[in-house]
Short mmCIF file of N, CA and C in Angstrom, two decimals:
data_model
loop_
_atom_site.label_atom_id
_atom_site.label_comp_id
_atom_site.label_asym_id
_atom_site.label_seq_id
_atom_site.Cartn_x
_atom_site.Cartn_y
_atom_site.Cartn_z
N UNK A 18 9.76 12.64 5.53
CA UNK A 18 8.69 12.86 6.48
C UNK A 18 8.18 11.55 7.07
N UNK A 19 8.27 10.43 6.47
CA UNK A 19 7.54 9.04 6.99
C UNK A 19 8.51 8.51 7.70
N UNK A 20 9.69 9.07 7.87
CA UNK A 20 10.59 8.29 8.90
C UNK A 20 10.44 9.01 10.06
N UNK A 21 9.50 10.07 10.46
CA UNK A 21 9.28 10.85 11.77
C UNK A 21 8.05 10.16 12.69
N UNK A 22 8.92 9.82 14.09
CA UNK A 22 7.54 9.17 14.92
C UNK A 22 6.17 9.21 14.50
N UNK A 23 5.54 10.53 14.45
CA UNK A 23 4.56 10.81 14.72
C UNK A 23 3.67 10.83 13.21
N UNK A 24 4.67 10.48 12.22
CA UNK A 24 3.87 10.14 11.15
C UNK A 24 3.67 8.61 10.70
N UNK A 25 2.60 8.61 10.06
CA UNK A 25 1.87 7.46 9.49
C UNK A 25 1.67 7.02 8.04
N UNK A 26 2.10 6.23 7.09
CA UNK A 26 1.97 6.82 6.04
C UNK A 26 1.84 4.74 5.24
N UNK A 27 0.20 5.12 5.07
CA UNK A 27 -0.21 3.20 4.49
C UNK A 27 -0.69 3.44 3.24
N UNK A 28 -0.37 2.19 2.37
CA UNK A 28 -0.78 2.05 1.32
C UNK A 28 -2.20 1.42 1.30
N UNK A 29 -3.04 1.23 0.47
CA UNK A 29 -3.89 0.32 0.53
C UNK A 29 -4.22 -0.37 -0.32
N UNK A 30 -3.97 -1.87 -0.99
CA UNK A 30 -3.47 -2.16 -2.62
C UNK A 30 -4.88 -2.62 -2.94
N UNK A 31 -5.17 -1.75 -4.51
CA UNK A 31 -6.07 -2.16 -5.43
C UNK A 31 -6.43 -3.80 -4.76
N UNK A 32 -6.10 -4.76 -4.87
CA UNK A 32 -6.66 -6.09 -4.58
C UNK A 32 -7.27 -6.03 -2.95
N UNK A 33 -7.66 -5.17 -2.17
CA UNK A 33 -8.25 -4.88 -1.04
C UNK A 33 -9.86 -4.73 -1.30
N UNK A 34 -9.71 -3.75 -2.86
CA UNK A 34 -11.20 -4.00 -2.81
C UNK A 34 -11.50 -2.28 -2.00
N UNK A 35 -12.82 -2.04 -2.15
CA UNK A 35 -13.61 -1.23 -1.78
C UNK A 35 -13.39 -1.00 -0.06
N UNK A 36 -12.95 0.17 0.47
CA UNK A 36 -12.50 0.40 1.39
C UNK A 36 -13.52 1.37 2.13
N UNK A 37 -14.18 1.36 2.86
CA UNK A 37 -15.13 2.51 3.43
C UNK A 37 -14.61 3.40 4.07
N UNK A 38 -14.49 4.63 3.85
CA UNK A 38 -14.10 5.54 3.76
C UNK A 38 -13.17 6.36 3.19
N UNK A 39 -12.93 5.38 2.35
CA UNK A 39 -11.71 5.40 1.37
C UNK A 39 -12.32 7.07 -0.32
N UNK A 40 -13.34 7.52 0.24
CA UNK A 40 -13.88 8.77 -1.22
C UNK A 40 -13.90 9.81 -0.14
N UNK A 41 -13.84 9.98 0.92
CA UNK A 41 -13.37 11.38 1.28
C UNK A 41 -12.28 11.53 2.47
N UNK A 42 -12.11 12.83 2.41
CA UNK A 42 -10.95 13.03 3.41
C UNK A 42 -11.43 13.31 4.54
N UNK A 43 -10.98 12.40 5.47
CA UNK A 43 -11.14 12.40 7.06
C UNK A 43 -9.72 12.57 7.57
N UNK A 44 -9.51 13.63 8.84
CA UNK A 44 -8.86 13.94 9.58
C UNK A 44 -9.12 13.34 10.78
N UNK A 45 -8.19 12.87 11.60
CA UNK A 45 -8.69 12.52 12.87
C UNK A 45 -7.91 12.83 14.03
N UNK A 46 -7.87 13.82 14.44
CA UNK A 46 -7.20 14.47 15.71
C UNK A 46 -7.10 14.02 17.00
N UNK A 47 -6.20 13.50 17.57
CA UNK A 47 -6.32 12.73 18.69
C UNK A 47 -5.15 13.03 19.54
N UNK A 48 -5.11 12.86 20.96
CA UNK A 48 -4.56 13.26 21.75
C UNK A 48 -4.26 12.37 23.20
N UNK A 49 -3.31 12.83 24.10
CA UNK A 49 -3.74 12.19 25.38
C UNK A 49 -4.67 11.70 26.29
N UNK A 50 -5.73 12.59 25.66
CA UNK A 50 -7.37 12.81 26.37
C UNK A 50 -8.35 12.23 25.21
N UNK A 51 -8.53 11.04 25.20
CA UNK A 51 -9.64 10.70 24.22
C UNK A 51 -11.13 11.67 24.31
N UNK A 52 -11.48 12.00 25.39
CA UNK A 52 -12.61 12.82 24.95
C UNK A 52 -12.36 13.96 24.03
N UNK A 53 -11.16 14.55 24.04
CA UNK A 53 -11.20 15.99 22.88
C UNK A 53 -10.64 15.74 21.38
N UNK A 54 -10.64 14.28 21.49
CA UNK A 54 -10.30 14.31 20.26
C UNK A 54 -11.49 14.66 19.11
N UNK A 55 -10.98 15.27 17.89
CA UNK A 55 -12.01 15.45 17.15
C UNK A 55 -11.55 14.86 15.36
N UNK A 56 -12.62 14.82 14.67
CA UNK A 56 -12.81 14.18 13.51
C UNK A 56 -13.19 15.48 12.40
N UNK A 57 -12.13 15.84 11.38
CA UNK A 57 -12.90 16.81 10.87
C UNK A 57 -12.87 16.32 8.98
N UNK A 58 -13.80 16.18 8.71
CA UNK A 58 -14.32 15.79 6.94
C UNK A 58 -14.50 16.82 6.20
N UNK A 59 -13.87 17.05 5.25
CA UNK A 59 -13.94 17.57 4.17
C UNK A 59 -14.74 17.38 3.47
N UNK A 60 -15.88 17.55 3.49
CA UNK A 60 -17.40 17.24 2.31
C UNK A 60 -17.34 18.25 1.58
N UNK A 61 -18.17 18.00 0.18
CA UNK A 61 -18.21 18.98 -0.94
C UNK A 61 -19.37 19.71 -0.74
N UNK A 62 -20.00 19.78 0.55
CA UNK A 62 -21.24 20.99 1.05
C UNK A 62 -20.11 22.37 2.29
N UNK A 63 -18.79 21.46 2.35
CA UNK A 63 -18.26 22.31 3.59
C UNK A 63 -17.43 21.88 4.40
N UNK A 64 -17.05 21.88 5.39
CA UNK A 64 -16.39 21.29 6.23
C UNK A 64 -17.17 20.47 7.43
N UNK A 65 -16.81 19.69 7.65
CA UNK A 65 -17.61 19.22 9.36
C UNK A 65 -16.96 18.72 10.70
N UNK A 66 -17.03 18.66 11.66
CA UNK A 66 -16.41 18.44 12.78
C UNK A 66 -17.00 17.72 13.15
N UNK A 67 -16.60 16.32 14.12
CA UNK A 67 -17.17 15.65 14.90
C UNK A 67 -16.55 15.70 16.31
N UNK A 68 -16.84 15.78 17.15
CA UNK A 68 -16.44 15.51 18.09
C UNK A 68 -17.48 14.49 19.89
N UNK A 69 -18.49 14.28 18.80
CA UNK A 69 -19.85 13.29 19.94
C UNK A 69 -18.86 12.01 20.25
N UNK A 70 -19.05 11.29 21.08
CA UNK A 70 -18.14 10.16 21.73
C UNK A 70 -18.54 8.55 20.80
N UNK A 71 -19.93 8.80 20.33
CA UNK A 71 -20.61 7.87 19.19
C UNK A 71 -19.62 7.80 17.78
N UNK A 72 -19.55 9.53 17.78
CA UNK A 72 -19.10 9.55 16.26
C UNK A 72 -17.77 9.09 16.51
N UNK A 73 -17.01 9.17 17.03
CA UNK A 73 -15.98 9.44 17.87
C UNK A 73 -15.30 7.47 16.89
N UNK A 74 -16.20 6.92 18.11
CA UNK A 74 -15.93 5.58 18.18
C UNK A 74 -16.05 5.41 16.71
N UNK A 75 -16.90 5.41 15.95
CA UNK A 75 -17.35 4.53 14.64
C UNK A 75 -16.25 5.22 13.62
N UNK A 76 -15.97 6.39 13.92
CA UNK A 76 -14.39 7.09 13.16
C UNK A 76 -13.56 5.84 13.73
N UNK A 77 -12.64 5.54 15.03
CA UNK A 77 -12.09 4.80 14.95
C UNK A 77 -11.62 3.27 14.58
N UNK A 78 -13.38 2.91 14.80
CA UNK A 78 -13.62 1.86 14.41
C UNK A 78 -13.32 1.51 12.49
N UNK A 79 -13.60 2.58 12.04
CA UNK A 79 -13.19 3.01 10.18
C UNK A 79 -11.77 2.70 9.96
N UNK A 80 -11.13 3.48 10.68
CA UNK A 80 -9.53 3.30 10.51
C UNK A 80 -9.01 2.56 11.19
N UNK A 81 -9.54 1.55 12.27
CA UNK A 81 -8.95 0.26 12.23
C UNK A 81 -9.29 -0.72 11.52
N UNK A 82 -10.67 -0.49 10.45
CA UNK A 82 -10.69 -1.38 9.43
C UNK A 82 -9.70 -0.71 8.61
N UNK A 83 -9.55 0.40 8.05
CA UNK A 83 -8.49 1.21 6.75
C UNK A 83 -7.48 0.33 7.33
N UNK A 84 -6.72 0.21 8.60
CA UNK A 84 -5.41 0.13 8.56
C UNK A 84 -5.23 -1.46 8.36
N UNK A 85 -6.19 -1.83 8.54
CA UNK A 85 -6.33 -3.34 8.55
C UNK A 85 -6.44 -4.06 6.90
N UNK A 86 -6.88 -3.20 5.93
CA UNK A 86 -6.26 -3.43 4.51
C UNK A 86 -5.17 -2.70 4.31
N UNK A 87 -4.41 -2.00 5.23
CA UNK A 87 -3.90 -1.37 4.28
C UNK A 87 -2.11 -2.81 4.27
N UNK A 88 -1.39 -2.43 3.63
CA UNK A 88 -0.21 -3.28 3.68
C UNK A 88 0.82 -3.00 5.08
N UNK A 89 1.77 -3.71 5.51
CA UNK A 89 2.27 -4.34 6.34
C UNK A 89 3.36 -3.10 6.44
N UNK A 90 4.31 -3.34 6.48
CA UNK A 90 5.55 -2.52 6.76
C UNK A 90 6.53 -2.12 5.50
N UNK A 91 5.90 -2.56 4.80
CA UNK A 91 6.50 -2.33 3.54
C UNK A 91 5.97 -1.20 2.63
N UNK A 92 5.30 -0.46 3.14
CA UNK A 92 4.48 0.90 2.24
C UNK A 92 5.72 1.68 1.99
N UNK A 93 6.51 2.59 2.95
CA UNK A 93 7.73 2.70 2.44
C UNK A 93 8.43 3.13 1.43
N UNK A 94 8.46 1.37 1.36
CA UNK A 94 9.77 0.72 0.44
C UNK A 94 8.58 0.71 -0.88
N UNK A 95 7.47 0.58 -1.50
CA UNK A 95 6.95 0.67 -2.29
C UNK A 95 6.83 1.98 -2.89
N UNK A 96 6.48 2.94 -2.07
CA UNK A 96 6.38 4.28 -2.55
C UNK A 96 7.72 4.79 -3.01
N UNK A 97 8.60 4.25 -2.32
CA UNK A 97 10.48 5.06 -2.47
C UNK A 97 10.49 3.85 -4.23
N UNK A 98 10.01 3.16 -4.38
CA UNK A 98 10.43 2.10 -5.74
C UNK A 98 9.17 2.92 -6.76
N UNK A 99 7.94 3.09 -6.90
CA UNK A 99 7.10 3.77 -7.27
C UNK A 99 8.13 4.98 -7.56
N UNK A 100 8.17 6.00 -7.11
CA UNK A 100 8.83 7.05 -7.27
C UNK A 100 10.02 7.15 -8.01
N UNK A 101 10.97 6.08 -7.84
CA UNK A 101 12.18 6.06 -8.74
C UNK A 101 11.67 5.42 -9.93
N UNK A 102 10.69 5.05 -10.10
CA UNK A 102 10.00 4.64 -11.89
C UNK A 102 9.60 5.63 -12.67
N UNK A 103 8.70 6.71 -12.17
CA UNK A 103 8.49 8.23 -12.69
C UNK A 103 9.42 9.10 -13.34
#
């Protein structure tokens, strides 16, 4: 599955440290049309949707810090070596 365009798939190594947003699950739906993109969180009261142009931004702004710890091009090749140790 991680060798298909449209997927994404980062590590983020223990020595990164405390990652914000890193304790719940965020979805982030995005498209040709930045206005319809939407943000949907999994909270333990429910589900939530974002889709305000505020929330919008500070979601992206999150996961270009996430992607920015996360490791280089080599996630991969770590997970395929991880896996053959199990």
């Amino acid at each position: 599955m991680s060798e298909q365009d449209h997927v994404t798939i980062q590590v983020i190594p223990f020595k990164a440290g405390a990652v914000p947003g890193s304790g719940q699950s965020i979805y982030y739906a995005y498209g040709p049309v930045p206005e319809l993109d939407t943000v949907h969180l999994d909270q333990s009261h429910g589900l939530a949707f974002l889709d305000a142009e505020t929330q919008l931004r500070n979601y992206r702004t999150l996961f270009s810090r996430i992607e920015g710890a996360a490791l280089p091009q080599d996630t991969r090749d770590l997970i395929h070596h991880i896996s053959q140790q199990l």
